[in-house]
PDB file of C-alpha atoms in Angstrom:
ATOM      1  CA  MET U   1      -0.018   0.073   0.354  1.00  0.00           C
ATOM      2  CA  ALA U   2       0.964   3.606  -0.851  1.00  0.00           C
ATOM      3  CA  TYR U   3       1.816   6.229   1.700  1.00  0.00           C
ATOM      4  CA  GLU U   4      -0.481   8.482   1.583  1.00  0.00           C
ATOM      5  CA  PHE U   5       1.956  12.385   2.663  1.00  0.00           C
ATOM      6  CA  TYR U   6      -0.793  15.112   3.803  1.00  0.00           C
ATOM      7  CA  TRP U   7       1.059  18.385   4.105  1.00  0.00           C
ATOM      8  CA  VAL U   8       0.664  22.927   3.212  1.00  0.00           C
ATOM      9  CA  SER U   9       2.784  24.451   1.047  1.00  0.00           C
ATOM     10  CA  GLY U  10       5.500  26.889   2.428  1.00  0.00           C
ATOM     11  CA  SER U  11       5.315  24.711   5.984  1.00  0.00           C
ATOM     12  CA  PRO U  12       8.891  24.102   7.500  1.00  0.00           C
ATOM     13  CA  ASN U  13       7.777  20.932   9.084  1.00  0.00           C
ATOM     14  CA  SER U  14       6.279  19.632   5.885  1.00  0.00           C
ATOM     15  CA  TRP U  15       9.182  20.686   3.542  1.00  0.00           C
ATOM     16  CA  ARG U  16      11.267  18.420   5.390  1.00  0.00           C
ATOM     17  CA  THR U  17       9.412  15.658   5.408  1.00  0.00           C
ATOM     18  CA  MET U  18       9.259  15.329   1.603  1.00  0.00           C
ATOM     19  CA  LEU U  19      12.641  16.057   1.141  1.00  0.00           C
ATOM     20  CA  ALA U  20      13.178  12.863   3.072  1.00  0.00           C
ATOM     21  CA  LEU U  21      10.788  11.432   1.490  1.00  0.00           C
ATOM     22  CA  GLU U  22      11.790  12.345  -1.489  1.00  0.00           C
ATOM     23  CA  TYR U  23      15.776  11.746  -1.066  1.00  0.00           C
ATOM     24  CA  LYS U  24      15.440   8.707  -0.644  1.00  0.00           C
ATOM     25  CA  LYS U  25      12.283   8.290  -3.741  1.00  0.00           C
ATOM     26  CA  ILE U  26      10.006   6.638  -1.657  1.00  0.00           C
ATOM     27  CA  PRO U  27       6.597   5.896  -3.457  1.00  0.00           C
ATOM     28  CA  TYR U  28       3.741   8.134  -1.455  1.00  0.00           C
ATOM     29  CA  VAL U  29       0.302   9.578  -2.950  1.00  0.00           C
ATOM     30  CA  SER U  30       0.471  13.764  -2.442  1.00  0.00           C
ATOM     31  CA  LYS U  31      -2.438  15.153  -0.296  1.00  0.00           C
ATOM     32  CA  ARG U  32      -2.026  18.526  -0.267  1.00  0.00           C
ATOM     33  CA  LEU U  33      -4.039  20.203   2.193  1.00  0.00           C
ATOM     34  CA  ASP U  34      -4.834  23.922   2.178  1.00  0.00           C
ATOM     35  CA  PRO U  35      -5.641  25.598   5.713  1.00  0.00           C
ATOM     36  CA  THR U  36      -7.440  28.767   4.410  1.00  0.00           C
ATOM     37  CA  LYS U  37     -10.359  25.596   3.000  1.00  0.00           C
ATOM     38  CA  GLY U  38      -9.906  24.112   6.321  1.00  0.00           C
ATOM     39  CA  GLU U  39      -9.070  21.227   4.786  1.00  0.00           C
ATOM     40  CA  SER U  40      -6.460  20.517   7.975  1.00  0.00           C
ATOM     41  CA  LYS U  41      -9.546  20.602  10.269  1.00  0.00           C
ATOM     42  CA  THR U  42     -12.017  18.722   9.155  1.00  0.00           C
ATOM     43  CA  PRO U  43     -13.977  16.141  10.638  1.00  0.00           C
ATOM     44  CA  GLU U  44     -11.700  12.944   7.635  1.00  0.00           C
ATOM     45  CA  TYR U  45      -8.371  14.752   8.448  1.00  0.00           C
ATOM     46  CA  LEU U  46      -8.653  14.848  12.528  1.00  0.00           C
ATOM     47  CA  ALA U  47      -9.464  11.138  12.552  1.00  0.00           C
ATOM     48  CA  LEU U  48      -5.189  10.638  11.311  1.00  0.00           C
ATOM     49  CA  ASN U  49      -3.923  13.639  13.154  1.00  0.00           C
ATOM     50  CA  PRO U  50      -6.365  14.654  16.101  1.00  0.00           C
ATOM     51  CA  ARG U  51      -3.827  18.163  16.074  1.00  0.00           C
ATOM     52  CA  GLY U  52      -5.158  19.440  12.840  1.00  0.00           C
ATOM     53  CA  LYS U  53      -1.473  19.344  12.046  1.00  0.00           C
ATOM     54  CA  VAL U  54       1.118  19.862   9.257  1.00  0.00           C
ATOM     55  CA  PRO U  55       2.792  16.907   8.277  1.00  0.00           C
ATOM     56  CA  THR U  56       0.981  13.574   8.428  1.00  0.00           C
ATOM     57  CA  LEU U  57       2.036  10.223   7.201  1.00  0.00           C
ATOM     58  CA  ALA U  58      -0.232   7.321   6.731  1.00  0.00           C
ATOM     59  CA  ASN U  59       0.277   4.046   5.413  1.00  0.00           C
ATOM     60  CA  GLY U  60      -3.011   1.638   5.639  1.00  0.00           C
ATOM     61  CA  ASP U  61      -3.519   2.102   9.333  1.00  0.00           C
ATOM     62  CA  PHE U  62      -0.706   3.469  10.357  1.00  0.00           C
ATOM     63  CA  VAL U  63      -0.752   7.019  11.188  1.00  0.00           C
ATOM     64  CA  VAL U  64       2.723   9.040  12.490  1.00  0.00           C
ATOM     65  CA  HIS U  65       2.926  12.593  13.071  1.00  0.00           C
ATOM     66  CA  GLU U  66       5.756  14.816  14.285  1.00  0.00           C
ATOM     67  CA  SER U  67       7.944  15.331  11.119  1.00  0.00           C
ATOM     68  CA  VAL U  68      10.838  14.639  12.420  1.00  0.00           C
ATOM     69  CA  ALA U  69       9.827  11.068  13.546  1.00  0.00           C
ATOM     70  CA  ILE U  70       8.469  11.394  10.297  1.00  0.00           C
ATOM     71  CA  MET U  71      11.777  10.713   9.831  1.00  0.00           C
ATOM     72  CA  ALA U  72      12.379   8.294  11.370  1.00  0.00           C
ATOM     73  CA  TYR U  73       9.994   6.315  10.623  1.00  0.00           C
ATOM     74  CA  LEU U  74      11.443   5.797   6.751  1.00  0.00           C
ATOM     75  CA  GLU U  75      14.927   5.830   7.719  1.00  0.00           C
ATOM     76  CA  ARG U  76      14.106   2.699   9.659  1.00  0.00           C
ATOM     77  CA  GLU U  77      11.548   1.925   6.631  1.00  0.00           C
ATOM     78  CA  PHE U  78      14.015   2.728   3.891  1.00  0.00           C
ATOM     79  CA  PRO U  79      17.820   2.575   5.021  1.00  0.00           C
ATOM     80  CA  ASP U  80      18.804   3.777   1.886  1.00  0.00           C
ATOM     81  CA  PRO U  81      20.380   6.321   1.503  1.00  0.00           C
ATOM     82  CA  ALA U  82      21.254   6.736   5.001  1.00  0.00           C
ATOM     83  CA  LEU U  83      19.652   9.975   6.724  1.00  0.00           C
ATOM     84  CA  PHE U  84      20.043   9.357  10.443  1.00  0.00           C
ATOM     85  CA  GLY U  85      24.237   7.485   9.481  1.00  0.00           C
ATOM     86  CA  GLU U  86      25.471   4.800   9.184  1.00  0.00           C
ATOM     87  CA  SER U  87      27.742   4.415  13.337  1.00  0.00           C
ATOM     88  CA  SER U  88      25.938   4.560  16.524  1.00  0.00           C
ATOM     89  CA  SER U  89      28.122   7.684  16.391  1.00  0.00           C
ATOM     90  CA  GLU U  90      26.927   9.635  13.769  1.00  0.00           C
ATOM     91  CA  ALA U  91      23.749   8.261  14.780  1.00  0.00           C
ATOM     92  CA  GLY U  92      24.384  10.156  18.277  1.00  0.00           C
ATOM     93  CA  LEU U  93      25.498  13.225  16.078  1.00  0.00           C
ATOM     94  CA  ILE U  94      22.615  13.895  13.901  1.00  0.00           C
ATOM     95  CA  TRP U  95      20.337  13.513  16.882  1.00  0.00           C
ATOM     96  CA  GLN U  96      22.244  15.939  18.561  1.00  0.00           C
ATOM     97  CA  ARG U  97      21.662  18.262  15.463  1.00  0.00           C
ATOM     98  CA  ILE U  98      18.503  18.133  15.343  1.00  0.00           C
ATOM     99  CA  LEU U  99      17.749  18.439  18.813  1.00  0.00           C
ATOM    100  CA  GLU U 100      19.926  21.630  19.428  1.00  0.00           C
ATOM    101  CA  PHE U 101      18.439  22.513  16.314  1.00  0.00           C
ATOM    102  CA  ILE U 102      14.547  22.121  16.928  1.00  0.00           C
ATOM    103  CA  ASN U 103      15.288  23.243  21.060  1.00  0.00           C
ATOM    104  CA  TYR U 104      17.505  26.537  20.688  1.00  0.00           C
ATOM    105  CA  ALA U 105      16.981  27.947  16.412  1.00  0.00           C
ATOM    106  CA  ARG U 106      13.320  26.303  15.229  1.00  0.00           C
ATOM    107  CA  ASP U 107      11.095  28.815  17.363  1.00  0.00           C
ATOM    108  CA  PRO U 108      13.050  32.172  17.156  1.00  0.00           C
ATOM    109  CA  MET U 109      13.094  31.213  13.454  1.00  0.00           C
ATOM    110  CA  ASP U 110      10.128  30.245  12.807  1.00  0.00           C
ATOM    111  CA  ASP U 111       7.372  31.147  14.960  1.00  0.00           C
ATOM    112  CA  GLY U 112       8.972  34.839  16.348  1.00  0.00           C
ATOM    113  CA  VAL U 113       9.747  35.733  12.258  1.00  0.00           C
ATOM    114  CA  SER U 114       8.776  34.470   9.879  1.00  0.00           C
ATOM    115  CA  ARG U 115       5.418  33.331  10.504  1.00  0.00           C
ATOM    116  CA  PRO U 116       4.391  36.674  12.801  1.00  0.00           C
ATOM    117  CA  LEU U 117       5.845  39.097   9.539  1.00  0.00           C
ATOM    118  CA  ILE U 118       4.433  36.443   7.450  1.00  0.00           C
ATOM    119  CA  ARG U 119       1.278  37.501   8.910  1.00  0.00           C
ATOM    120  CA  GLY U 120       1.547  41.331   8.640  1.00  0.00           C
ATOM    121  CA  GLN U 121       2.602  42.095  12.588  1.00  0.00           C
ATOM    122  CA  ALA U 122       5.471  44.536  11.552  1.00  0.00           C
ATOM    123  CA  GLY U 123       3.023  46.792  13.532  1.00  0.00           C
ATOM    124  CA  THR U 124       1.882  44.854  16.506  1.00  0.00           C
ATOM    125  CA  ASN U 125       4.692  42.483  17.358  1.00  0.00           C
ATOM    126  CA  ALA U 126       7.499  44.876  17.137  1.00  0.00           C
ATOM    127  CA  ASP U 127       9.825  44.424  20.331  1.00  0.00           C
ATOM    128  CA  GLY U 128       8.678  40.667  20.096  1.00  0.00           C
ATOM    129  CA  ILE U 129      10.250  39.931  16.668  1.00  0.00           C
ATOM    130  CA  ARG U 130      13.464  42.212  17.824  1.00  0.00           C
ATOM    131  CA  ALA U 131      13.419  39.728  20.548  1.00  0.00           C
ATOM    132  CA  SER U 132      13.393  36.363  18.269  1.00  0.00           C
ATOM    133  CA  ALA U 133      16.024  38.000  15.003  1.00  0.00           C
ATOM    134  CA  LEU U 134      18.298  38.071  18.228  1.00  0.00           C
ATOM    135  CA  GLN U 135      17.834  34.923  18.741  1.00  0.00           C
ATOM    136  CA  SER U 136      17.662  33.655  15.574  1.00  0.00           C
ATOM    137  CA  HIS U 137      21.093  36.005  15.608  1.00  0.00           C
ATOM    138  CA  ALA U 138      22.658  33.187  17.521  1.00  0.00           C
ATOM    139  CA  ALA U 139      21.158  30.644  15.308  1.00  0.00           C
ATOM    140  CA  LEU U 140      23.301  31.735  12.711  1.00  0.00           C
ATOM    141  CA  ARG U 141      26.298  32.301  14.731  1.00  0.00           C
ATOM    142  CA  TRP U 142      26.304  28.295  15.758  1.00  0.00           C
ATOM    143  CA  MET U 143      25.178  26.843  12.904  1.00  0.00           C
ATOM    144  CA  GLU U 144      28.605  29.578  10.723  1.00  0.00           C
ATOM    145  CA  GLY U 145      30.426  27.904  12.935  1.00  0.00           C
ATOM    146  CA  LEU U 146      29.785  24.553  12.516  1.00  0.00           C
ATOM    147  CA  LEU U 147      30.011  25.175   8.487  1.00  0.00           C
ATOM    148  CA  THR U 148      32.852  26.728   8.211  1.00  0.00           C
ATOM    149  CA  VAL U 149      34.543  23.213   9.411  1.00  0.00           C
ATOM    150  CA  GLN U 150      32.904  20.528   7.351  1.00  0.00           C
ATOM    151  CA  PRO U 151      30.300  20.975   4.731  1.00  0.00           C
ATOM    152  CA  PHE U 152      26.761  19.833   6.797  1.00  0.00           C
ATOM    153  CA  LEU U 153      25.757  20.568   9.525  1.00  0.00           C
ATOM    154  CA  ALA U 154      26.643  16.916  11.334  1.00  0.00           C
ATOM    155  CA  GLY U 155      29.938  16.381   9.442  1.00  0.00           C
ATOM    156  CA  ASN U 156      31.006  14.970   5.593  1.00  0.00           C
ATOM    157  CA  GLN U 157      27.856  13.852   4.484  1.00  0.00           C
ATOM    158  CA  VAL U 158      23.831  14.913   4.304  1.00  0.00           C
ATOM    159  CA  SER U 159      21.947  14.109   6.297  1.00  0.00           C
ATOM    160  CA  ALA U 160      18.770  14.408   8.668  1.00  0.00           C
ATOM    161  CA  ALA U 161      20.022  17.316  11.010  1.00  0.00           C
ATOM    162  CA  ASP U 162      20.780  19.885   7.426  1.00  0.00           C
ATOM    163  CA  PHE U 163      16.664  18.898   5.860  1.00  0.00           C
ATOM    164  CA  THR U 164      15.431  20.132   9.892  1.00  0.00           C
ATOM    165  CA  ALA U 165      17.491  23.308   8.967  1.00  0.00           C
ATOM    166  CA  ILE U 166      17.070  24.315   5.864  1.00  0.00           C
ATOM    167  CA  PRO U 167      13.638  24.612   5.920  1.00  0.00           C
ATOM    168  CA  CYS U 168      13.667  27.288   8.843  1.00  0.00           C
ATOM    169  CA  VAL U 169      16.551  29.503   7.307  1.00  0.00           C
ATOM    170  CA  GLN U 170      14.411  29.408   3.503  1.00  0.00           C
ATOM    171  CA  PHE U 171      11.494  30.663   5.387  1.00  0.00           C
ATOM    172  CA  LEU U 172      13.268  33.042   7.541  1.00  0.00           C
ATOM    173  CA  ALA U 173      15.233  34.043   4.758  1.00  0.00           C
ATOM    174  CA  ARG U 174      12.328  35.315   2.035  1.00  0.00           C
ATOM    175  CA  VAL U 175      11.502  37.199   4.915  1.00  0.00           C
ATOM    176  CA  GLY U 176      14.103  38.961   6.037  1.00  0.00           C
ATOM    177  CA  LYS U 177      13.593  40.865   2.236  1.00  0.00           C
ATOM    178  CA  SER U 178      10.718  41.879   3.005  1.00  0.00           C
ATOM    179  CA  ALA U 179       9.478  45.449   3.996  1.00  0.00           C
ATOM    180  CA  ASP U 180       8.907  44.738   7.031  1.00  0.00           C
ATOM    181  CA  ALA U 181      12.397  43.038   8.132  1.00  0.00           C
ATOM    182  CA  VAL U 182      13.677  45.781   6.498  1.00  0.00           C
ATOM    183  CA  SER U 183      12.145  49.040   8.232  1.00  0.00           C
ATOM    184  CA  LEU U 184      12.502  46.293  11.938  1.00  0.00           C
ATOM    185  CA  GLN U 185      16.131  46.971  10.973  1.00  0.00           C
ATOM    186  CA  LEU U 186      16.430  42.825  12.444  1.00  0.00           C
ATOM    187  CA  GLY U 187      19.642  42.264   9.560  1.00  0.00           C
ATOM    188  CA  LEU U 188      18.630  39.064   8.457  1.00  0.00           C
ATOM    189  CA  ASP U 189      17.973  41.086   4.941  1.00  0.00           C
ATOM    190  CA  ASP U 190      21.575  39.935   3.539  1.00  0.00           C
ATOM    191  CA  LEU U 191      22.665  36.967   4.704  1.00  0.00           C
ATOM    192  CA  GLN U 192      25.352  36.261   2.645  1.00  0.00           C
ATOM    193  CA  SER U 193      27.456  38.439   3.609  1.00  0.00           C
ATOM    194  CA  SER U 194      26.184  37.619   7.648  1.00  0.00           C
ATOM    195  CA  TYR U 195      26.639  34.205   7.475  1.00  0.00           C
ATOM    196  CA  PRO U 196      29.096  32.550   4.401  1.00  0.00           C
ATOM    197  CA  ALA U 197      29.262  29.815   5.787  1.00  0.00           C
ATOM    198  CA  VAL U 198      25.525  29.378   5.976  1.00  0.00           C
ATOM    199  CA  SER U 199      25.823  30.973   2.946  1.00  0.00           C
ATOM    200  CA  ARG U 200      26.992  28.473   1.401  1.00  0.00           C
ATOM    201  CA  TRP U 201      26.220  25.185   3.034  1.00  0.00           C
ATOM    202  CA  ILE U 202      22.011  26.889   1.560  1.00  0.00           C
ATOM    203  CA  PRO U 203      23.538  26.213  -2.362  1.00  0.00           C
ATOM    204  CA  ARG U 204      24.728  22.682  -1.157  1.00  0.00           C
ATOM    205  CA  ILE U 205      21.309  21.771   0.070  1.00  0.00           C
ATOM    206  CA  GLU U 206      19.922  23.487  -3.347  1.00  0.00           C
ATOM    207  CA  GLN U 207      21.339  21.383  -6.192  1.00  0.00           C
ATOM    208  CA  LEU U 208      20.242  18.238  -3.941  1.00  0.00           C
ATOM    209  CA  PRO U 209      17.313  16.727  -7.004  1.00  0.00           C
ATOM    210  CA  CYS U 210      15.353  15.868  -3.950  1.00  0.00           C
ATOM    211  CA  TYR U 211      15.451  19.733  -2.980  1.00  0.00           C
ATOM    212  CA  GLU U 212      13.447  21.078  -6.004  1.00  0.00           C
ATOM    213  CA  ARG U 213      11.650  17.802  -5.889  1.00  0.00           C
ATOM    214  CA  ALA U 214      10.134  18.875  -2.774  1.00  0.00           C
ATOM    215  CA  TYR U 215       9.932  22.973  -2.666  1.00  0.00           C
ATOM    216  CA  PRO U 216       6.778  24.743  -2.157  1.00  0.00           C
ATOM    217  CA  PRO U 217       5.270  24.562  -5.370  1.00  0.00           C
ATOM    218  CA  HIS U 218       3.465  28.385  -3.949  1.00  0.00           C
ATOM    219  CA  TRP U 219       7.255  29.684  -3.777  1.00  0.00           C
ATOM    220  CA  ARG U 220       7.567  29.047  -6.919  1.00  0.00           C
ATOM    221  CA  ASN U 221       6.595  32.250  -9.042  1.00  0.00           C
ATOM    222  CA  SER U 222       7.642  34.845  -6.616  1.00  0.00           C
ATOM    223  CA  ARG U 223      12.024  33.395  -6.430  1.00  0.00           C
TER     224      ARG U 223
END
């Protein structure tokens, strides 16, 4: 039975999971949801994911939520090519990088900066956005340090750690160039100058065949 993958275009959580699906060349049935039409809150979808969040992966009666959990599940089902390392030490480091990013970088980038700016909250939440931007810069400096000495976040090979981080960084880079972000002086409009190692890492991910296949469809016309 084919996997059914429920996702939203532009959602970093959906994006990282789709990167894993495409990287491993796993066949799946795409179930794109439009949250503006309430499609993530229908009784049918809530039966799969009671929180009404994305992504969700269904394989017959088995359903798994949460993007990193889905990636870990897919790794067990399709271990080659590996995204969580070939050895215990590699797996431990990859999981460390994933959890470091999730715990210390994702929230300020996504919930603190990117989403409020997309929702037009620059005028009503300026102080909160600026505070989260400072935390985002701290996270980018951490990434810069790692990527100065190695091509990927957990070493010399692309891994689930990179797929965890790249959607959030791309989302942040996209909104960081907006008029609202520039007016708030967040310093996110020129990541290439501020974080050259991060800026070299981004095209390494973009050059993977899976990247183009997983790229958010509604972003294509505004590249």
